[in-house]
Coordinates of C-alpha atoms (C1' of nucleotides) in Angstrom, one line a residue:
Chain A
X277 CA -2.8 53.6 -31.6
X278 CA -4.5 50.3 -31.7
X279 CA -5.9 50.3 -28.2
X280 CA -8.6 47.7 -27.9
X281 CA -11.4 48.5 -25.4
X282 CA -13.7 46.0 -23.9
X283 CA -16.3 46.2 -26.7
X284 CA -19.6 44.3 -26.7
X285 CA -19.2 43.0 -23.2
X286 CA -16.0 41.3 -24.0
X287 CA -13.0 42.2 -21.9
X288 CA -9.8 43.7 -23.2
X289 CA -6.8 41.5 -23.2
X290 CA -5.4 43.5 -20.3
X291 CA -8.5 43.1 -18.3
X292 CA -8.8 39.4 -19.1
X293 CA -5.3 38.8 -17.7
X294 CA -6.1 40.8 -14.6
X295 CA -9.3 38.9 -14.0
X296 CA -7.6 35.6 -14.4
X297 CA -4.8 36.7 -12.1
X298 CA -7.4 37.6 -9.5
X299 CA -8.9 34.1 -9.7
X300 CA -5.7 32.1 -9.7
X301 CA -3.7 34.2 -7.2
X302 CA -6.5 34.3 -4.6
X303 CA -7.3 30.6 -5.0
X304 CA -3.7 29.3 -4.8
X305 CA -1.5 32.1 -3.4
X306 CA 1.5 33.7 -5.0
X307 CA 4.0 30.9 -4.7
X308 CA 1.8 28.2 -6.0
X309 CA 0.7 30.2 -9.0
X310 CA 2.5 29.9 -12.3
X311 CA 2.2 32.6 -14.9
X312 CA 1.2 29.8 -17.3
X313 CA -1.8 29.1 -15.1
X314 CA -2.9 32.7 -15.4
X315 CA -2.3 32.8 -19.2
X316 CA -4.3 29.6 -19.6
X317 CA -7.2 30.9 -17.4
X318 CA -7.2 34.1 -19.4
X319 CA -7.0 32.3 -22.7
X320 CA -4.0 34.3 -23.9
X321 CA -0.4 33.8 -24.9
X322 CA 2.0 33.7 -22.0
X323 CA 4.1 36.5 -23.4
X324 CA 1.2 38.8 -23.2
X325 CA 1.3 38.7 -19.5
X326 CA 4.7 40.2 -19.5
X327 CA 3.8 42.5 -22.3
X328 CA 1.1 44.1 -20.3
X329 CA 2.3 43.8 -16.7
X330 CA 6.1 43.3 -17.0
X331 CA 6.3 40.5 -14.5
X332 CA 4.4 38.1 -12.3
X333 CA 5.4 40.2 -9.3
X334 CA 4.0 43.4 -10.7
X335 CA 0.7 41.7 -11.6
X336 CA 0.5 40.2 -8.2
X337 CA 1.0 43.6 -6.6
X338 CA -2.1 44.9 -8.4
X339 CA -4.2 42.0 -7.2
X340 CA -3.1 41.9 -3.6
X341 CA -3.6 45.6 -3.2
X342 CA -7.1 45.4 -4.6
X343 CA -8.0 42.5 -2.2
X344 CA -6.4 44.2 0.7
X345 CA -8.4 47.3 0.1
X346 CA -11.5 45.1 0.0
X347 CA -10.6 43.5 3.3
X348 CA -9.3 46.5 5.2
X349 CA -10.8 49.5 3.5
X350 CA -14.1 49.6 5.4
X351 CA -12.9 49.0 8.9
X352 CA -10.8 52.1 9.6
X353 CA -13.5 54.7 8.9
X354 CA -16.2 52.8 10.8
X355 CA -14.1 52.3 13.9
X356 CA -12.9 55.9 14.1
X357 CA -16.4 57.3 13.8
X358 CA -17.1 59.3 17.0
X359 CA -20.8 59.6 16.3
X360 CA -21.9 56.0 16.3
X361 CA -22.4 53.5 19.2
X362 CA -20.5 50.3 19.7
X363 CA -23.6 48.4 18.5
X364 CA -23.9 50.4 15.4
X365 CA -20.3 49.9 14.5
X366 CA -20.5 46.2 15.0
X367 CA -23.6 45.8 12.9
X368 CA -22.2 48.0 10.2
X369 CA -19.0 46.1 10.0
X370 CA -20.7 42.7 10.3
X371 CA -23.1 43.3 7.5
X372 CA -20.6 44.9 5.2
X373 CA -18.0 42.3 5.6
X374 CA -20.2 39.3 5.4
X375 CA -21.7 40.6 2.1
X376 CA -18.2 41.3 0.8
X377 CA -16.9 37.9 1.9
X378 CA -19.8 36.0 0.5
X379 CA -18.9 37.5 -2.9
X380 CA -15.2 36.9 -2.3
X381 CA -14.8 34.0 0.1
X382 CA -11.1 33.3 -0.7
X383 CA -9.9 36.8 0.3
X384 CA -9.1 36.3 4.0
X385 CA -7.0 33.2 3.6
X386 CA -5.3 34.7 0.6
X387 CA -4.5 38.1 2.2
X388 CA -3.5 36.7 5.6
X389 CA -1.3 34.0 3.9
X390 CA 0.5 36.6 1.9
X391 CA 1.0 38.9 4.9
X392 CA 2.5 35.9 6.7
X393 CA 4.9 35.3 3.8
X394 CA 5.9 38.9 3.6
X395 CA 5.1 41.0 6.7
X396 CA 7.6 43.8 6.0
X397 CA 6.1 44.4 2.6
X398 CA 2.7 45.3 3.9
X399 CA 3.6 46.9 7.2
X400 CA 3.5 50.5 6.0
X401 CA 0.4 50.1 4.0
X402 CA -1.6 48.6 6.8
X403 CA -0.4 50.8 9.6
X404 CA -1.4 54.0 7.7
X405 CA -4.7 52.5 6.7
X406 CA -6.0 51.5 10.1
X407 CA -5.1 52.8 13.5
X408 CA -7.4 50.8 15.7
X409 CA -5.7 51.5 19.0
X410 CA -6.7 55.1 19.1
X411 CA -10.1 54.7 17.5
X412 CA -13.4 55.7 19.0
X413 CA -14.4 52.0 19.0
X414 CA -11.4 51.2 21.2
X415 CA -12.2 54.0 23.7
X416 CA -15.9 53.0 23.8
X417 CA -15.0 49.4 24.5
X418 CA -12.6 50.5 27.3
X419 CA -15.3 52.7 28.9
X420 CA -17.9 49.9 28.7
X421 CA -15.7 47.1 30.0
X422 CA -12.7 48.6 31.9
X423 CA -11.9 45.1 33.2
X424 CA -11.2 43.6 29.8
X425 CA -8.6 44.5 27.2
X426 CA -10.5 46.0 24.2
X427 CA -8.3 44.0 21.9
X428 CA -10.2 40.9 23.0
X429 CA -13.4 42.3 21.6
X430 CA -11.7 43.3 18.4
X431 CA -10.5 39.7 18.1
X432 CA -14.0 38.5 18.9
X433 CA -15.7 40.6 16.3
X434 CA -13.3 39.8 13.6
X435 CA -13.2 36.1 14.6
X436 CA -17.0 35.8 14.4
X437 CA -17.1 37.5 11.0
X438 CA -14.0 36.2 9.3
X439 CA -13.3 32.8 10.7
X440 CA -16.3 31.0 9.1
X441 CA -14.8 32.0 5.7
X442 CA -11.3 30.9 6.6
X443 CA -12.5 27.7 8.2
X444 CA -15.1 26.9 5.6
X445 CA -13.0 24.3 3.7
X446 CA -12.4 22.5 6.9
X447 CA -16.0 22.7 8.2
X448 CA -17.3 21.7 4.8
X449 CA -15.1 18.6 4.8
X450 CA -16.1 17.8 8.4
X451 CA -19.8 18.4 8.1
X452 CA -20.4 18.0 4.4
X453 CA -22.8 20.9 4.3
X454 CA -23.4 22.1 0.7
X455 CA -22.1 25.6 -0.2
X456 CA -25.6 27.0 -0.7
X457 CA -26.4 26.3 3.0
X458 CA -23.1 27.9 3.9
X459 CA -24.2 31.1 2.2
X460 CA -27.5 31.0 4.1
X461 CA -25.7 30.5 7.4
X462 CA -23.4 33.4 6.6
X463 CA -26.3 35.7 5.9
X464 CA -27.9 34.7 9.2
X465 CA -24.8 35.8 11.0
X466 CA -25.1 39.4 9.8
X467 CA -27.8 40.0 12.5
X468 CA -26.7 37.3 15.0
X469 CA -23.2 38.7 15.4
X470 CA -24.6 42.0 16.6
X471 CA -26.6 40.2 19.3
X472 CA -23.8 37.9 20.3
X473 CA -21.4 40.8 20.5
X474 CA -23.6 42.6 22.9
X475 CA -24.1 39.5 25.0
X476 CA -20.3 39.1 25.3
X477 CA -19.9 42.7 26.2
X478 CA -22.4 42.3 29.0
X479 CA -21.2 38.9 30.2
X480 CA -20.0 38.8 33.8
Chain B
X239 CA 24.8 -0.9 10.4
X240 CA 25.9 2.6 11.0
X241 CA 22.7 4.0 12.5
X242 CA 23.4 7.3 14.3
X243 CA 21.1 8.0 17.2
X244 CA 20.6 11.4 18.7
X245 CA 23.4 11.0 21.2
X246 CA 24.3 13.6 23.8
X247 CA 21.3 15.8 23.1
X248 CA 22.2 16.3 19.5
X249 CA 19.6 15.2 17.0
X250 CA 20.1 12.5 14.3
X251 CA 20.4 13.7 10.8
X252 CA 17.0 12.4 10.0
X253 CA 15.4 14.3 13.0
X254 CA 17.3 17.4 12.1
X255 CA 15.8 17.4 8.6
X256 CA 12.3 16.7 10.0
X257 CA 12.6 19.5 12.5
X258 CA 13.8 21.9 9.8
X259 CA 11.0 20.8 7.6
X260 CA 8.4 21.5 10.3
X261 CA 9.8 25.0 10.7
X262 CA 10.0 25.9 7.0
X263 CA 6.8 24.2 5.8
X264 CA 4.6 25.7 8.6
X265 CA 6.1 29.1 8.1
X266 CA 6.0 29.4 4.3
X267 CA 3.6 26.6 3.1
X268 CA 4.4 23.8 0.7
X269 CA 4.6 25.8 -2.5
X270 CA 6.8 28.5 -1.2
X271 CA 9.2 26.1 0.4
X272 CA 12.3 24.9 -1.5
X273 CA 14.1 21.8 -0.4
X274 CA 17.2 23.8 -0.3
X275 CA 15.6 26.0 2.4
X276 CA 15.1 23.0 4.5
X277 CA 18.6 21.6 3.9
X278 CA 20.1 24.9 4.9
X279 CA 17.9 25.3 8.0
X280 CA 18.9 21.7 9.0
X281 CA 22.6 22.4 8.2
X282 CA 22.8 19.3 6.0
X283 CA 23.6 18.5 2.4
X284 CA 20.6 18.7 0.1
X285 CA 21.0 15.1 -1.1
X286 CA 20.4 13.9 2.4
X287 CA 16.9 15.1 2.3
X288 CA 16.1 12.7 -0.6
X289 CA 18.3 10.0 1.0
X290 CA 16.2 9.9 4.1
X291 CA 12.7 11.0 2.8
X292 CA 12.7 10.2 -0.9
X293 CA 11.1 13.5 -1.9
X294 CA 9.8 16.9 -0.8
X295 CA 6.3 15.6 -1.1
X296 CA 6.9 12.6 1.2
X297 CA 8.6 14.8 3.8
X298 CA 5.7 17.2 3.6
X299 CA 3.2 14.5 4.1
X300 CA 4.8 13.6 7.4
X301 CA 4.8 17.2 8.6
X302 CA 1.3 18.1 7.5
X303 CA -0.1 14.9 9.1
X304 CA 1.6 15.8 12.4
X305 CA 0.2 19.3 12.4
X306 CA -3.2 18.2 11.4
X307 CA -3.3 15.7 14.2
X308 CA -2.3 18.6 16.6
X309 CA -5.1 20.8 15.2
X310 CA -7.8 18.2 14.9
X311 CA -6.9 15.4 17.2
X312 CA -8.5 16.7 20.4
X313 CA -11.8 18.0 19.0
X314 CA -13.5 14.8 18.0
X315 CA -13.3 13.0 21.4
X316 CA -14.4 16.0 23.4
X317 CA -17.4 16.8 21.2
X318 CA -18.6 13.2 21.2
X319 CA -18.4 12.8 24.9
X320 CA -21.9 12.2 26.1
X321 CA -21.1 12.7 29.8
X322 CA -19.9 16.3 29.8
X323 CA -21.9 19.5 29.5
X324 CA -21.7 22.2 26.8
X325 CA -19.8 24.4 29.2
X326 CA -17.3 21.7 30.1
X327 CA -16.7 20.9 26.5
X328 CA -16.1 24.5 25.6
X329 CA -13.7 25.1 28.4
X330 CA -11.8 21.9 27.7
X331 CA -11.4 22.7 24.0
X332 CA -10.6 26.4 24.7
X333 CA -7.9 25.7 27.2
X334 CA -6.4 22.8 25.2
X335 CA -6.2 24.6 21.9
X336 CA -5.0 27.9 23.2
X337 CA -2.1 26.2 25.0
X338 CA -1.4 24.2 21.8
X339 CA -1.5 27.2 19.6
X340 CA 0.6 29.4 21.8
X341 CA 3.3 26.7 21.4
X342 CA 2.5 26.4 17.6
X343 CA 1.0 29.6 16.4
X344 CA 1.7 29.0 12.7
X345 CA -0.4 25.8 12.6
X346 CA -3.9 27.1 11.7
X347 CA -2.9 29.2 8.8
X348 CA -0.6 26.5 7.6
X349 CA -3.1 23.7 7.8
X350 CA -6.1 25.7 6.5
X351 CA -4.0 27.0 3.6
X352 CA -2.9 23.5 2.6
X353 CA -6.4 22.2 2.8
X354 CA -7.5 25.0 0.5
X355 CA -4.8 24.0 -2.0
X356 CA -5.7 20.4 -1.9
X357 CA -9.1 19.6 -0.4
X358 CA -9.5 16.2 -2.0
X359 CA -6.3 15.0 -0.4
X360 CA -7.5 15.6 3.1
X361 CA -11.1 14.8 2.7
X362 CA -11.0 11.2 3.8
X363 CA -8.6 11.8 6.7
X364 CA -10.7 14.6 8.2
X365 CA -14.1 13.0 7.7
X366 CA -13.1 9.9 9.6
X367 CA -11.4 11.8 12.3
X368 CA -14.2 14.1 13.2
X369 CA -18.0 13.7 12.7
X370 CA -19.3 16.8 14.4
X371 CA -22.8 16.7 13.0
X372 CA -23.8 13.7 15.0
X373 CA -21.8 14.6 18.1
X374 CA -23.2 15.0 21.6
X375 CA -22.2 18.6 21.4
X376 CA -24.3 19.2 18.4
X377 CA -27.3 17.6 20.0
X378 CA -26.8 19.6 23.2
X379 CA -26.6 22.8 21.3
X380 CA -29.7 22.0 19.3
X381 CA -31.6 21.2 22.5
X382 CA -30.4 24.4 24.2
X383 CA -31.1 26.7 21.3
X384 CA -33.6 25.1 18.9
X385 CA -34.0 28.4 17.1
X386 CA -30.3 28.6 15.9
X387 CA -28.4 26.3 13.7
X388 CA -25.8 24.6 15.9
X389 CA -23.2 25.2 13.3
X390 CA -23.2 28.8 14.2
X391 CA -22.0 28.0 17.7
X392 CA -19.3 25.7 16.2
X393 CA -18.1 28.6 14.1
X394 CA -18.3 30.9 17.1
X395 CA -16.2 28.7 19.4
X396 CA -13.6 27.9 16.8
X397 CA -13.5 31.6 15.7
X398 CA -13.0 32.8 19.2
X399 CA -10.2 30.3 19.7
X400 CA -8.4 30.1 16.4
X401 CA -8.9 33.5 14.7
X402 CA -6.6 35.4 17.0
X403 CA -3.7 33.2 15.9
X404 CA -4.6 33.5 12.2
X405 CA -5.2 37.2 12.4
X406 CA -2.2 37.9 14.7
X407 CA 0.2 39.0 11.9
X408 CA -2.5 41.5 10.8
X409 CA -3.4 42.7 14.2
X410 CA 0.2 43.0 15.2
X411 CA 0.8 45.1 12.2
X412 CA -2.2 47.2 12.9
X413 CA -1.8 47.6 16.7
X414 CA 1.9 47.1 17.1
X415 CA 1.5 45.1 20.2
X416 CA 4.6 43.1 21.2
X417 CA 4.3 39.3 21.0
X418 CA 4.7 38.9 24.7
X419 CA 1.6 40.8 25.3
X420 CA -0.1 38.7 22.6
X421 CA 0.7 35.6 24.6
X422 CA -0.8 37.2 27.8
X423 CA -3.9 38.0 25.9
X424 CA -4.2 34.5 24.5
X425 CA -3.9 33.0 28.0
X426 CA -6.6 35.4 29.2
X427 CA -8.9 34.0 26.6
X428 CA -8.8 30.5 27.9
X429 CA -11.2 31.5 30.7
X430 CA -13.0 34.3 28.9
X431 CA -14.1 32.3 26.0
X432 CA -16.1 30.0 28.2
X433 CA -18.0 33.0 29.7
X434 CA -18.5 34.6 26.3
X435 CA -19.8 31.3 24.8
X436 CA -22.4 31.0 27.5
X437 CA -23.5 34.6 27.0
X438 CA -23.9 33.9 23.3
X439 CA -25.9 30.8 24.0
X440 CA -28.3 32.7 26.3
X441 CA -28.5 35.8 24.1
X442 CA -32.0 36.7 22.9
Chain C
dA585 C1' -3.6 51.9 -50.0
dA586 C1' 0.7 52.7 -47.8
dA587 C1' 3.0 53.6 -43.8
dT588 C1' 3.1 53.4 -39.0
dA589 C1' 2.0 51.7 -34.6
dT590 C1' 0.2 48.1 -31.7
dT591 C1' -0.9 43.5 -30.4
dT592 C1' -0.1 38.6 -30.7
dT593 C1' 2.4 34.4 -31.5
dA594 C1' 6.0 30.7 -31.4
dA595 C1' 10.4 29.8 -30.2
dT596 C1' 13.9 30.2 -27.1
dC597 C1' 16.7 31.6 -22.9
dA598 C1' 18.4 31.6 -18.3
dT599 C1' 17.4 30.4 -13.7
dT600 C1' 15.5 27.8 -10.3
dT601 C1' 14.5 23.6 -8.2
dG602 C1' 13.6 18.7 -7.1
dA603 C1' 16.1 14.7 -7.7
dT604 C1' 20.0 11.5 -8.9
dT605 C1' 24.6 9.6 -9.1
dA606 C1' 29.1 8.2 -8.2
dA607 C1' 32.7 8.7 -5.3
dA608 C1' 34.4 9.8 -0.6
dA609 C1' 34.1 9.6 4.3
dA610 C1' 32.5 7.6 8.4
dT611 C1' 30.8 3.8 11.0
dT612 C1' 30.1 -0.9 12.3
dG613 C1' 30.9 -5.9 12.7
dC614 C1' 34.3 -9.2 12.9
Chain D
dG1325 C1' 42.9 -3.6 11.4
dC1326 C1' 40.1 -4.7 7.7
dA1327 C1' 36.1 -5.6 5.0
dA1328 C1' 31.3 -4.4 4.7
dT1329 C1' 27.8 -1.2 5.4
dT1330 C1' 25.9 3.2 6.0
dT1331 C1' 26.2 8.1 5.6
dT1332 C1' 27.7 12.3 3.4
dT1333 C1' 29.4 15.1 -0.2
dA1334 C1' 30.1 17.5 -4.7
dA1335 C1' 28.7 17.5 -9.2
dT1336 C1' 25.2 17.1 -12.3
dC1337 C1' 20.5 16.2 -14.6
dA1338 C1' 16.0 17.1 -16.2
dA1339 C1' 11.9 19.5 -15.8
dA1340 C1' 9.5 23.6 -14.6
dT1341 C1' 9.1 28.4 -14.8
dG1342 C1' 9.6 33.5 -15.4
dA1343 C1' 11.0 36.2 -18.9
dT1344 C1' 12.6 37.8 -23.7
dT1345 C1' 12.9 38.2 -28.6
dA1346 C1' 12.0 38.5 -33.4
dA1347 C1' 8.7 37.9 -36.5
dA1348 C1' 3.8 37.7 -37.9
dA1349 C1' -0.8 39.5 -37.5
dT1350 C1' -3.8 43.2 -36.7
dA1351 C1' -5.4 47.8 -36.2
dT1352 C1' -4.8 52.9 -36.9
dT1353 C1' -3.4 57.0 -39.2
dT1354 C1' -2.7 59.7 -43.1

DNA sequence: AAATATTTTAATCATTTGATTAAAAATTGC
DNA sequence: GCAATTTTTAATCAAATGATTAAAATATTT
């Protein structure tokens, strides 16, 4: 066997390809990505991509599942936790996701775009992973505000957290704010969202 | 001249192609769309697409500009209006956009995705169209809450309005709510967002 | 060091896809 | 009704793209 491991900090060929695929796929989406882009980004011969991963589709599968896990992995357990309050859940999710998204700002648009292009494909995966409607969070919201559909507050929370990352290219074009300031703003939101969410819950 | 107009309710060939292009482009994005898809959707010969519009790119240009206008056209004038209050602006934008997006739910993901893929292309267009940072809305927000960056409230407003439409495929997969109920929810938000926004503004 | 197994490369294939062309069909002006 | 113009069609092109192959290079085992 001549298996090369990632020696001396350098990545193995396989890992170089995967990392390049993460970059290119998340930035441009599946359809706009050419396998040659990935090969170039990874600095490897195009044929190696198929040697290690069989096909563009298979490589994509790996990347999208990773990113989906990153976007959806945390939410289920938190929302179904019977022991925490609404406020604790919101703060937990807010802090966790903003940190994750600062490190991976392209994920939401990427994942949501691919779901749009292929809803059937992800249906099973997502449904098993997260059952919001029967969660503790849902019941807590319904008890606190029986007059408003709990889904509204789910939308609100996710909108406050995720939208800035989706809308960033637009807002950055409109306002011209530098990306360092954008990061500062996002960090501020970690705490602010909790307060805002409470205010919305109590609004009459 | 043998110019065919859309007689007896039927569309002209040119308009049939444009309408098909709207459908396919907004649903799948530029890269994932094949000119053959559009031709098939329009029920016309593929060559007619190039006969009327020269190229896929040119046809796309028309569609994306239309949709961008729909997404961004209203916001500038409202935000720069010196005569209206914060609350009136929020209500106006909220009602207008939710109505528009119920009729065109694919627009946000489409437009934001294409901006992501080609930020330079839209830079000029967007900057001239909307200068939020010097708007009356911005100043009003800064006066009302000097302790919080007004951009946060821009994000909040747009997030509350737009996110449900972007996240709908995801939420629909997660919750399994039927799309009629989704429309009901979106209509409810028209009024609710105004209240929520006020609550966030006053939150301490 | 020789034999074997693995990895990498350059060349090439087959399909897809945006676009063109030349001829046919339909429409219009006279 | 006939000539001119416009629209539509079928066939085809050229470039792009995902994938394969056979040979070369490299690493591993004995």
